[in-house]
Coordinates of C-alpha atoms and ligand atoms in Angstrom, one line a residue:
Chain A
M155 CA 56.2 95.2 119.6
N156 CA 56.0 93.9 122.9
N157 CA 56.1 96.1 125.7
S158 CA 58.6 94.1 128.3
E159 CA 55.5 94.7 131.1
K160 CA 52.9 92.3 129.1
L161 CA 55.2 89.9 129.4
N162 CA 55.5 87.1 131.8
Y163 CA 58.6 86.3 133.5
Y164 CA 59.0 83.4 131.3
E165 CA 58.3 85.2 128.0
L166 CA 60.5 88.1 129.3
L167 CA 63.7 85.8 130.2
E168 CA 62.7 84.1 126.3
V169 CA 62.4 80.4 128.6
P170 CA 59.4 77.7 128.1
V171 CA 58.1 76.8 131.2
D172 CA 59.3 73.7 132.1
A173 CA 62.8 75.3 131.7
S174 CA 65.3 74.0 134.9
F175 CA 67.2 76.4 136.6
F176 CA 70.5 75.9 134.9
E177 CA 68.8 77.2 131.7
I178 CA 67.0 80.0 133.8
R179 CA 70.6 81.2 134.9
H180 CA 71.6 81.4 131.4
A181 CA 68.6 83.0 130.0
Y182 CA 69.6 85.7 133.3
R183 CA 72.6 86.2 132.0
D184 CA 72.2 86.7 128.8
A185 CA 69.7 89.3 129.5
L186 CA 71.8 91.3 131.6
L187 CA 74.9 90.8 129.1
I188 CA 71.9 92.9 126.4
Y189 CA 70.1 95.2 129.3
D190 CA 73.1 96.3 131.3
E191 CA 73.6 99.6 131.3
D192 CA 77.2 99.3 129.2
S193 CA 75.6 97.3 126.6
L194 CA 76.5 98.2 123.4
S195 CA 73.4 96.3 121.5
T196 CA 70.8 98.5 123.3
Y197 CA 73.4 101.7 123.7
S198 CA 71.4 104.7 123.6
L199 CA 67.8 102.8 122.6
F200 CA 66.3 102.7 126.5
P201 CA 66.0 106.2 128.7
D202 CA 68.0 105.1 132.3
E203 CA 64.1 105.4 133.6
E204 CA 63.0 102.8 131.1
R205 CA 66.6 100.4 131.5
A206 CA 66.0 100.3 135.3
V207 CA 61.9 99.3 135.2
L208 CA 64.3 97.1 132.6
L209 CA 66.9 95.4 134.6
K210 CA 64.3 95.5 137.0
R211 CA 62.0 93.0 135.9
I212 CA 64.6 90.7 134.4
E213 CA 65.7 90.7 138.1
D214 CA 62.1 90.1 139.6
A215 CA 61.6 87.4 136.9
F216 CA 65.0 85.5 138.2
N217 CA 64.5 85.7 141.9
I218 CA 61.1 84.3 141.3
L219 CA 61.9 81.2 138.7
I220 CA 65.0 80.4 140.5
D221 CA 63.2 79.9 143.8
A222 CA 61.3 75.9 143.7
T223 CA 58.1 77.5 145.6
K224 CA 58.1 81.4 144.4
R225 CA 58.4 79.6 141.3
S226 CA 55.3 77.1 141.7
E227 CA 53.6 80.0 143.4
Y228 CA 54.0 81.6 140.1
D229 CA 53.1 79.3 138.2
E230 CA 49.6 78.9 140.1
Q231 CA 48.6 82.8 138.3
L232 CA 49.3 82.1 135.4
V233 CA 47.1 79.4 135.2
K234 CA 44.5 80.8 137.5
S235 CA 45.0 83.9 135.1
G236 CA 44.7 82.2 132.1
K237 CA 48.4 82.4 130.4
L238 CA 49.3 79.2 131.4
K239 CA 47.5 76.6 130.8
P240 CA 46.9 73.8 133.5
S241 CA 47.9 71.1 131.9
E242 CA 51.1 73.0 131.5
R243 CA 52.2 73.6 134.6
L244 CA 54.9 71.6 136.0
T245 CA 55.0 70.2 140.2
R246 CA 58.3 69.5 140.2
Y247 CA 60.9 71.8 139.2
Q248 CA 64.9 70.3 138.3
D249 CA 66.2 69.6 141.6
K250 CA 67.5 72.9 143.1
S251 CA 71.1 71.4 144.2
I252 CA 71.9 70.1 140.9
P253 CA 75.4 72.6 140.6
I254 CA 73.9 75.4 137.8
F255 CA 76.7 74.1 135.0
R256 CA 76.3 70.6 134.6
T257 CA 74.7 70.7 131.6
G258 CA 74.8 66.3 131.9
S259 CA 75.8 66.4 128.3
S260 CA 79.5 66.1 129.0
A261 CA 80.4 63.2 130.8
E262 CA 83.0 65.0 131.5
K263 CA 81.8 67.4 133.4
N264 CA 79.6 65.0 135.4
I265 CA 83.3 63.6 136.6
F266 CA 84.3 67.2 136.9
F267 CA 81.8 68.2 139.1
K268 CA 81.5 64.8 141.1
K269 CA 85.5 65.1 142.3
V270 CA 85.1 68.8 143.4
Q271 CA 82.1 66.9 145.6
E272 CA 83.9 64.2 146.9
K273 CA 86.9 66.2 147.6
V274 CA 85.2 69.2 149.2
K275 CA 83.9 67.1 151.5
E276 CA 87.7 65.9 152.8
S277 CA 88.1 67.8 156.3
D278 CA 90.7 70.3 155.7
I279 CA 89.0 71.3 152.6
K280 CA 85.8 71.9 154.8
S281 CA 87.8 73.7 157.4
L282 CA 89.8 75.8 155.1
A283 CA 86.3 77.0 152.9
E284 CA 84.3 77.6 156.3
E285 CA 87.4 79.7 157.5
I286 CA 87.0 82.2 154.3
I287 CA 83.4 82.4 154.5
A288 CA 83.1 83.2 158.4
K289 CA 85.3 86.3 157.6
E290 CA 84.0 89.6 156.1
L291 CA 86.3 90.3 153.2
I292 CA 87.2 88.0 151.3
S293 CA 89.6 88.5 148.7
G294 CA 91.0 86.7 145.3
Q295 CA 94.2 84.8 147.4
D296 CA 91.4 83.6 149.4
L297 CA 89.0 82.0 146.1
K298 CA 92.4 80.8 144.6
K299 CA 93.6 78.8 147.5
L300 CA 90.6 77.1 148.6
R301 CA 90.5 76.3 144.4
K302 CA 93.9 74.7 144.7
A303 CA 93.2 73.0 147.7
I304 CA 90.2 71.6 146.0
G305 CA 92.8 71.2 143.4
I306 CA 90.4 72.7 140.3
E307 CA 92.6 74.3 137.8
L308 CA 91.2 77.5 135.9
E309 CA 90.7 75.5 132.5
E310 CA 88.1 73.3 134.0
I311 CA 86.5 76.7 135.5
F312 CA 86.5 78.2 132.2
E313 CA 85.1 75.2 130.4
V314 CA 82.2 74.6 133.1
A315 CA 81.3 78.2 133.1
R316 CA 82.2 80.2 130.4
I317 CA 84.3 82.6 131.5
S318 CA 87.5 83.8 130.0
I319 CA 90.9 82.6 132.3
S320 CA 91.9 86.2 132.2
M321 CA 88.6 87.2 134.1
L322 CA 89.3 84.3 136.2
K323 CA 93.7 85.4 137.1
A324 CA 92.1 89.3 137.3
I325 CA 89.5 87.5 140.1
E326 CA 92.0 85.8 141.7
N327 CA 94.8 88.9 141.7
N328 CA 92.2 91.4 143.1
K329 CA 92.8 93.0 139.6
F330 CA 90.1 95.9 139.8
H331 CA 90.9 97.8 136.4
D332 CA 90.8 94.2 134.5
L333 CA 87.4 93.2 136.2
P334 CA 84.2 94.0 134.2
S335 CA 81.3 95.9 136.1
L336 CA 79.0 94.9 138.6
V337 CA 76.5 93.1 137.4
Y338 CA 79.0 91.2 135.4
L339 CA 81.1 90.5 138.6
K340 CA 78.2 89.5 140.8
N341 CA 77.1 86.6 137.8
F342 CA 80.9 85.4 137.1
L343 CA 81.6 85.3 141.7
K344 CA 78.6 83.5 142.0
S345 CA 79.5 81.3 139.6
Y346 CA 83.0 80.5 140.5
A347 CA 82.1 80.7 143.9
E348 CA 79.4 77.9 143.2
I349 CA 81.7 75.3 141.4
L350 CA 83.4 76.0 145.1
H351 CA 80.7 75.0 146.9
L352 CA 80.7 78.0 149.2
D353 CA 77.7 80.3 149.8
S354 CA 77.6 82.4 147.0
E355 CA 75.9 85.4 148.2
K356 CA 78.5 85.3 151.2
A357 CA 81.2 84.8 149.2
V358 CA 79.8 87.5 146.6
D359 CA 79.7 90.4 149.5
G360 CA 82.9 89.4 150.8
Y361 CA 85.1 89.7 147.8
I362 CA 82.9 93.2 146.9
I363 CA 83.7 94.8 150.1
N364 CA 87.2 94.0 149.7
L365 CA 87.8 95.2 146.4
T366 CA 85.6 98.2 147.2
L367 CA 87.9 98.6 149.9
M368 CA 91.2 98.0 148.7
Q369 CA 90.2 100.3 145.8
K370 CA 89.9 103.3 148.4
Chain B
M68 CA 61.2 89.4 90.4
S69 CA 63.9 91.7 91.5
C70 CA 65.4 92.2 94.1
I71 CA 66.5 96.2 95.6
Y72 CA 69.1 96.4 98.9
P73 CA 69.1 100.4 100.1
I74 CA 72.0 100.4 102.4
G75 CA 71.7 103.1 104.6
G76 CA 72.7 103.8 108.1
G77 CA 73.5 107.7 110.0
K78 CA 76.4 107.8 109.7
G79 CA 79.0 109.2 106.6
G80 CA 82.3 106.8 106.6
I81 CA 81.0 103.5 107.5
G82 CA 81.5 102.0 104.9
K83 CA 78.3 102.2 103.4
S84 CA 79.7 102.2 99.1
F85 CA 82.8 100.1 100.0
I86 CA 79.5 97.2 100.9
A87 CA 77.7 97.9 98.3
A88 CA 80.2 97.6 95.7
N89 CA 81.4 94.7 97.4
L90 CA 78.4 92.8 98.0
G91 CA 77.2 93.8 94.3
V92 CA 80.5 92.3 92.7
L93 CA 79.8 89.3 94.4
L94 CA 76.7 89.0 93.7
A95 CA 77.1 89.6 90.3
K96 CA 80.2 86.7 90.3
Q97 CA 77.4 84.2 91.7
G98 CA 75.4 84.6 88.2
N99 CA 73.7 87.6 89.0
R100 CA 72.0 90.0 87.2
V101 CA 72.8 93.5 89.7
V102 CA 73.4 97.3 89.5
L103 CA 75.0 99.4 91.6
V104 CA 73.3 102.8 92.1
D105 CA 74.6 105.2 93.5
L106 CA 72.3 107.9 95.6
D107 CA 75.0 109.3 97.2
L108 CA 73.5 112.6 95.8
G109 CA 76.3 115.4 96.0
G110 CA 78.7 112.9 97.5
A111 CA 78.6 110.2 94.7
N112 CA 82.2 108.1 94.5
L113 CA 80.7 104.3 94.2
H114 CA 82.3 103.8 90.7
T115 CA 85.9 104.1 92.5
F116 CA 84.6 100.7 94.7
T117 CA 84.4 99.3 91.5
G118 CA 87.6 100.1 90.1
M119 CA 86.2 102.4 88.1
P120 CA 88.3 106.4 88.2
S121 CA 85.4 107.4 86.1
V122 CA 81.9 107.3 84.6
K123 CA 81.2 108.9 81.6
T124 CA 76.6 109.0 81.9
G125 CA 74.6 108.3 84.8
I126 CA 71.3 109.4 87.0
E127 CA 71.9 113.3 85.3
K128 CA 71.2 112.5 81.7
F129 CA 67.9 110.3 82.9
L130 CA 66.3 113.8 84.8
D131 CA 67.4 115.9 81.6
K132 CA 65.4 113.5 79.8
T133 CA 68.9 112.9 77.3
V134 CA 67.0 109.4 78.0
I135 CA 63.4 107.9 79.3
D136 CA 64.3 104.3 80.5
L137 CA 66.3 104.6 83.2
T138 CA 68.2 101.1 81.9
Q139 CA 70.1 103.3 79.5
V140 CA 72.7 104.7 81.6
A141 CA 73.4 101.8 83.6
V142 CA 77.2 101.5 82.6
P143 CA 78.8 98.0 82.3
T144 CA 81.7 97.0 85.3
E145 CA 84.6 95.4 85.3
I146 CA 82.7 93.0 86.3
N147 CA 80.5 91.1 83.7
N148 CA 76.7 91.2 85.4
L149 CA 77.4 94.1 86.9
S150 CA 76.2 97.7 85.9
I151 CA 76.4 101.3 87.6
I152 CA 74.0 104.1 87.9
S153 CA 75.9 106.8 88.9
S154 CA 75.3 110.7 90.1
V155 CA 78.8 111.8 89.7
N156 CA 78.5 114.5 87.0
C157 CA 74.8 115.1 88.5
S158 CA 75.2 119.1 89.2
M159 CA 75.9 120.2 93.0
E160 CA 72.4 121.3 93.3
I161 CA 71.0 118.0 92.8
A162 CA 71.4 117.0 96.9
N163 CA 68.1 119.3 97.1
L164 CA 66.0 116.9 94.5
F165 CA 62.4 117.9 94.0
A166 CA 59.8 115.5 95.2
A167 CA 58.2 115.1 91.5
Q168 CA 62.4 114.2 90.5
K169 CA 62.5 111.8 93.4
L170 CA 59.3 110.0 92.5
K171 CA 60.6 109.5 89.2
I172 CA 63.9 108.1 90.2
I173 CA 62.2 105.9 92.3
K174 CA 59.4 104.1 89.8
A175 CA 62.6 104.0 87.6
I176 CA 64.8 101.9 89.7
Q177 CA 61.1 100.0 90.7
K178 CA 61.2 98.8 86.8
L179 CA 64.8 98.4 86.1
P180 CA 65.4 94.8 85.2
F181 CA 67.9 93.6 87.2
D182 CA 68.5 90.6 89.3
Y183 CA 69.2 92.7 92.6
I184 CA 69.2 96.4 92.5
L185 CA 71.9 97.8 94.8
L186 CA 71.8 101.6 96.3
D187 CA 74.0 103.2 97.5
L188 CA 72.3 106.3 100.1
G189 CA 73.9 109.2 102.0
A190 CA 74.6 110.1 105.3
G191 CA 71.7 111.3 107.9
T192 CA 68.3 111.5 107.4
N193 CA 67.3 113.7 104.8
Y194 CA 64.4 113.0 102.9
N195 CA 65.7 112.2 99.8
T196 CA 68.0 109.3 102.0
L197 CA 64.5 108.1 103.7
D198 CA 62.5 107.5 101.1
F199 CA 65.4 106.6 99.0
F200 CA 65.8 103.8 101.8
L201 CA 61.8 103.3 101.9
S202 CA 61.8 102.4 98.0
S203 CA 61.8 98.7 98.9
N204 CA 59.8 96.0 101.4
E205 CA 63.8 96.0 102.8
G206 CA 66.5 97.5 103.5
I207 CA 70.4 97.1 104.6
L208 CA 71.4 99.3 107.9
L209 CA 75.5 99.5 108.3
L210 CA 76.7 99.9 111.6
T211 CA 80.1 100.2 113.2
P212 CA 80.6 98.4 116.7
E213 CA 80.7 101.8 118.0
P214 CA 78.7 103.4 120.4
T215 CA 77.4 106.8 118.5
S216 CA 77.3 104.0 115.2
I217 CA 74.9 101.8 117.4
E218 CA 72.9 105.7 118.4
N219 CA 72.9 107.3 115.1
A220 CA 71.8 103.1 114.0
F221 CA 68.7 103.7 116.2
K222 CA 67.9 107.4 115.2
F223 CA 67.6 106.5 111.5
I224 CA 65.4 103.5 112.6
K225 CA 63.7 106.5 114.2
A226 CA 63.4 108.2 111.3
V227 CA 63.1 106.4 108.8
Y228 CA 59.3 104.6 111.0
L229 CA 58.2 108.5 111.3
R230 CA 58.7 109.2 107.7
K231 CA 57.0 105.7 106.6
V232 CA 54.0 106.7 109.0
R233 CA 54.6 109.7 106.6
Q234 CA 53.5 107.8 103.8
I235 CA 51.0 106.1 104.7
L236 CA 48.9 108.7 106.8
N237 CA 47.5 112.0 105.4
Q238 CA 48.6 115.8 105.9
R239 CA 45.9 116.3 108.3
E240 CA 46.5 113.0 110.1
F241 CA 49.7 113.4 110.2
K242 CA 49.8 116.7 112.0
S243 CA 47.8 115.5 114.6
V244 CA 50.2 112.5 115.6
T245 CA 53.2 114.5 115.7
D246 CA 51.9 116.7 118.0
C247 CA 52.0 113.8 120.7
I248 CA 55.3 112.6 120.2
T249 CA 57.9 115.2 121.5
G250 CA 61.7 115.3 119.5
N251 CA 63.1 113.3 122.9
D252 CA 60.9 110.1 122.4
N253 CA 63.5 106.7 121.4
A254 CA 61.8 105.4 118.5
I255 CA 60.3 102.4 120.6
E256 CA 58.1 105.1 122.7
M257 CA 57.5 106.7 119.3
T258 CA 56.1 104.1 117.7
A259 CA 53.5 103.0 120.0
R260 CA 52.2 106.2 120.7
I261 CA 51.7 107.2 116.7
I262 CA 49.6 103.9 116.3
D263 CA 48.0 104.5 119.7
A264 CA 47.2 108.1 118.4
V265 CA 46.0 106.7 115.4
A266 CA 44.1 104.2 116.7
E267 CA 42.4 105.8 118.8
N268 CA 41.0 108.0 116.2
D269 CA 40.7 105.5 113.4
P270 CA 40.5 101.7 114.3
E271 CA 41.1 101.1 110.8
K272 CA 44.1 102.8 109.6
G273 CA 45.8 101.7 112.9
E274 CA 45.8 98.2 112.0
L275 CA 46.7 98.7 108.5
L276 CA 49.9 101.0 110.6
R277 CA 50.6 98.5 112.3
K278 CA 50.7 95.9 109.7
Q279 CA 52.5 97.7 106.9
L280 CA 55.7 98.5 109.5
T281 CA 55.3 94.7 110.7
E282 CA 55.6 93.7 107.1
Y283 CA 58.9 95.9 106.5
Q284 CA 62.0 94.5 107.0
F285 CA 65.6 95.8 108.4
K286 CA 68.4 93.9 107.3
F287 CA 71.4 95.4 109.1
I288 CA 75.1 94.2 109.3
I289 CA 78.5 95.8 111.1
N290 CA 81.5 96.5 109.1
Q291 CA 84.7 97.3 110.3
F292 CA 84.2 94.4 112.9
R293 CA 87.4 93.7 115.2
K294 CA 88.5 90.5 116.7
T295 CA 88.1 93.0 120.5
V296 CA 84.6 93.7 120.2
D297 CA 81.6 91.3 121.5
A298 CA 80.9 88.4 118.9
K299 CA 77.3 88.0 119.4
L300 CA 77.1 91.9 119.6
G301 CA 74.6 91.3 115.7
E302 CA 72.8 88.1 117.7
K303 CA 71.9 90.6 120.6
I304 CA 70.8 93.1 118.3
E305 CA 68.4 91.7 116.6
K306 CA 67.6 90.0 119.6
V307 CA 66.3 93.1 120.9
C308 CA 65.3 95.0 117.6
N309 CA 62.6 92.3 117.4
R310 CA 61.3 92.3 121.0
Y311 CA 61.2 96.0 120.6
F312 CA 59.8 97.1 117.2
Y313 CA 57.1 96.1 115.2
S314 CA 58.8 95.5 112.0
K315 CA 61.1 92.3 111.6
F316 CA 64.4 92.8 112.4
H317 CA 67.2 90.6 110.4
F318 CA 70.9 90.3 110.8
L319 CA 72.9 89.0 108.0
G320 CA 76.5 89.1 109.2
N321 CA 79.7 91.0 110.5
V322 CA 82.3 92.4 108.2
C323 CA 86.1 92.7 109.7
Y324 CA 87.9 95.8 109.5
D325 CA 90.9 95.1 107.3
E326 CA 93.4 97.8 106.5
R327 CA 94.0 96.3 102.4
V328 CA 90.6 98.4 102.4
H329 CA 92.0 101.2 102.2
E330 CA 94.6 100.2 100.2
S331 CA 92.7 98.3 97.0
I332 CA 90.5 101.7 97.2
Y333 CA 93.9 103.9 96.7
S334 CA 95.2 101.3 94.4
K335 CA 91.6 101.8 92.2
K336 CA 91.2 97.8 92.6
I337 CA 87.9 95.9 93.7
F338 CA 88.8 95.0 96.9
I339 CA 87.0 91.5 96.5
N340 CA 88.7 90.6 93.9
K341 CA 91.9 91.6 94.8
Y342 CA 91.8 90.6 98.4
S343 CA 89.9 87.2 98.0
Y344 CA 90.9 85.2 100.2
T345 CA 90.7 88.1 103.5
V346 CA 88.2 86.9 106.2
S347 CA 86.5 90.4 105.4
A348 CA 86.0 89.1 102.1
I349 CA 84.6 85.5 103.1
D350 CA 82.3 87.6 106.1
L351 CA 80.7 89.4 102.9
S352 CA 80.0 86.4 101.0
H353 CA 78.9 84.4 103.5
I354 CA 75.9 87.5 103.3
V355 CA 75.8 87.6 99.5
K356 CA 74.9 83.4 100.6
K357 CA 72.1 84.9 102.9
L358 CA 70.9 87.3 100.3
E359 CA 70.6 85.1 97.9
K360 CA 68.7 82.8 99.9
N361 CA 66.3 85.9 101.2
R362 CA 66.0 86.1 97.3
L363 CA 65.2 82.4 96.6
A364 CA 62.6 82.5 99.6
G365 CA 60.5 85.6 97.4
R366 CA 60.1 84.0 95.0
L367 CA 58.7 81.5 96.5
E368 CA 56.1 83.7 98.2
S369 CA 55.1 84.7 95.6
I370 CA 55.4 81.6 93.0
G371 CA 53.0 80.3 95.9
S372 CA 50.1 83.1 96.7
H373 CA 49.7 82.9 92.9
E374 CA 48.7 79.4 92.7
Ligands
LIG519 N1 85.3 96.9 106.4 C1 86.6 97.6 106.2 N2 87.7 97.4 107.0 C2 88.6 98.5 107.1 N3 88.4 99.9 106.3 C3 86.8 100.0 106.0 C4 86.0 99.0 106.0 N4 84.7 99.5 105.4 C5 85.1 100.8 105.0 N5 86.4 101.0 105.3 C6 86.8 102.2 105.4 O1 86.1 103.5 105.3 C7 86.4 104.8 104.3 C8 85.1 105.0 104.0 O2 84.2 103.8 103.6 P1 82.7 103.7 102.6 O3 82.6 103.3 101.7 O4 83.3 105.8 101.8 O5 82.0 105.0 103.9 P2 80.5 105.3 103.5 O6 79.6 105.3 102.2 O7 79.3 105.3 104.3 O8 80.6 107.1 103.6 C9 86.3 103.6 103.6 O9 88.0 104.8 103.0 C10 87.7 102.6 103.9 O10 88.7 102.5 103.8
LIG520 MG1 79.2 106.3 100.6

């Protein structure tokens, strides 16, 4: 039996110490799917407080491991405490600017990302994106408009982000009854925003605030 | 070497008997010698799942000493290689089995000359059920994809652990550890506390306890699976349990919900025979493959250890 407090962040997320940022994001999402309060797989297994502690630790692990500077400091700590061999320690992590869903395994995905990358450089797209991200409230329609302008199909997002088409439609149509709990939604929005090259933090916040106001 | 698989799970009506019977049929059809033992004392109905309206003899004859060998009350079914030991003719009081009788049954089961011995257990977590479940070092836990069933499964695991601990410790030791746990503890917390408490007084005993719990294996099946359920549910449960419990957890697979299960029981036909090409039937055959593999691995291991 392992106690989550005894595990280091890599063990907690079940990723190797040389995991790419891509792998870390996926592992984080998988962990949330298991430990989230709505998750059937751990229903009643943990008392609420314990679950909260666990989720917090998963969150912390993610925040550290996804940030090259913080991760490097963390690795150094692990080396100092003898939990990581100096030889295992990476000097450079996989580049952070790489879109999260680029697996490199499929040429088609790369073509897709290239296409998007080129397209978002165009001035009218750029100004549309800036206009949207500057808003305090961001609706699903805003996201859809930008997606259409870039020329991305929902199927393409599904292919790279594995968010179901119906979920994507619910997001774009602000159908809050069809949306999942906040933890999942935030993750979906984040992936979606990243594919559109939007500042994901602002996009997620703007969307959630808008949704909250709509529900009132 | 025979493999004993008790099939348990907190709740009633989740499909323990259905799964036991159909796994038994499939294993027998693979050429294994299989016996089904109905240990749902007081609620015995396993024979109906094998297409038998009634059985003439069973455990009662072993308990009243009409026969001395439990094998003598193993009744053949319509399936080659498949027998059943029923408890349908046991009197109602049998549900409150004496400890000595229970032990006698467990010992006899462990000696049955079959390749696979599947035990169909009753609902709940009474001592009979738990002791039958612990008659083997690996038990199959059945659950359905509903919060109540999952909660029951975790409660069942907790009860199994506590019972296992009781078997290892003497009364005084057991009393002292149960004083340090509360009814509200979840299974994870409880085992950690017990082991800590035992190890504090007697490090060797603590180590023994940890070792025994580690060697125990839970296998589990999700029955009445539906398309709307997260397809990875079983894998997730396996992962979490392996991380937080001492024992090994092994997910055997999902078995889909199928209306025709009910129909087959009504028409007194064996589901897997009548509907062998349904998704549920295929699910069951995947599980059987895993069980056979597991037995093979166990045999190889025991051969290795004798060399
Ligand atoms: N996979 C399944 N699909 C449809 N119905 C099922 C399935 N498994 C079990 N059932 C139904 O559930 C009922 C209870 O099953 P049973 O095996 O008697 O449960 P238990 O032995 O756990 O009390 C059965 O009558 C059957 O109709
Ligand atoms: Mg039953």
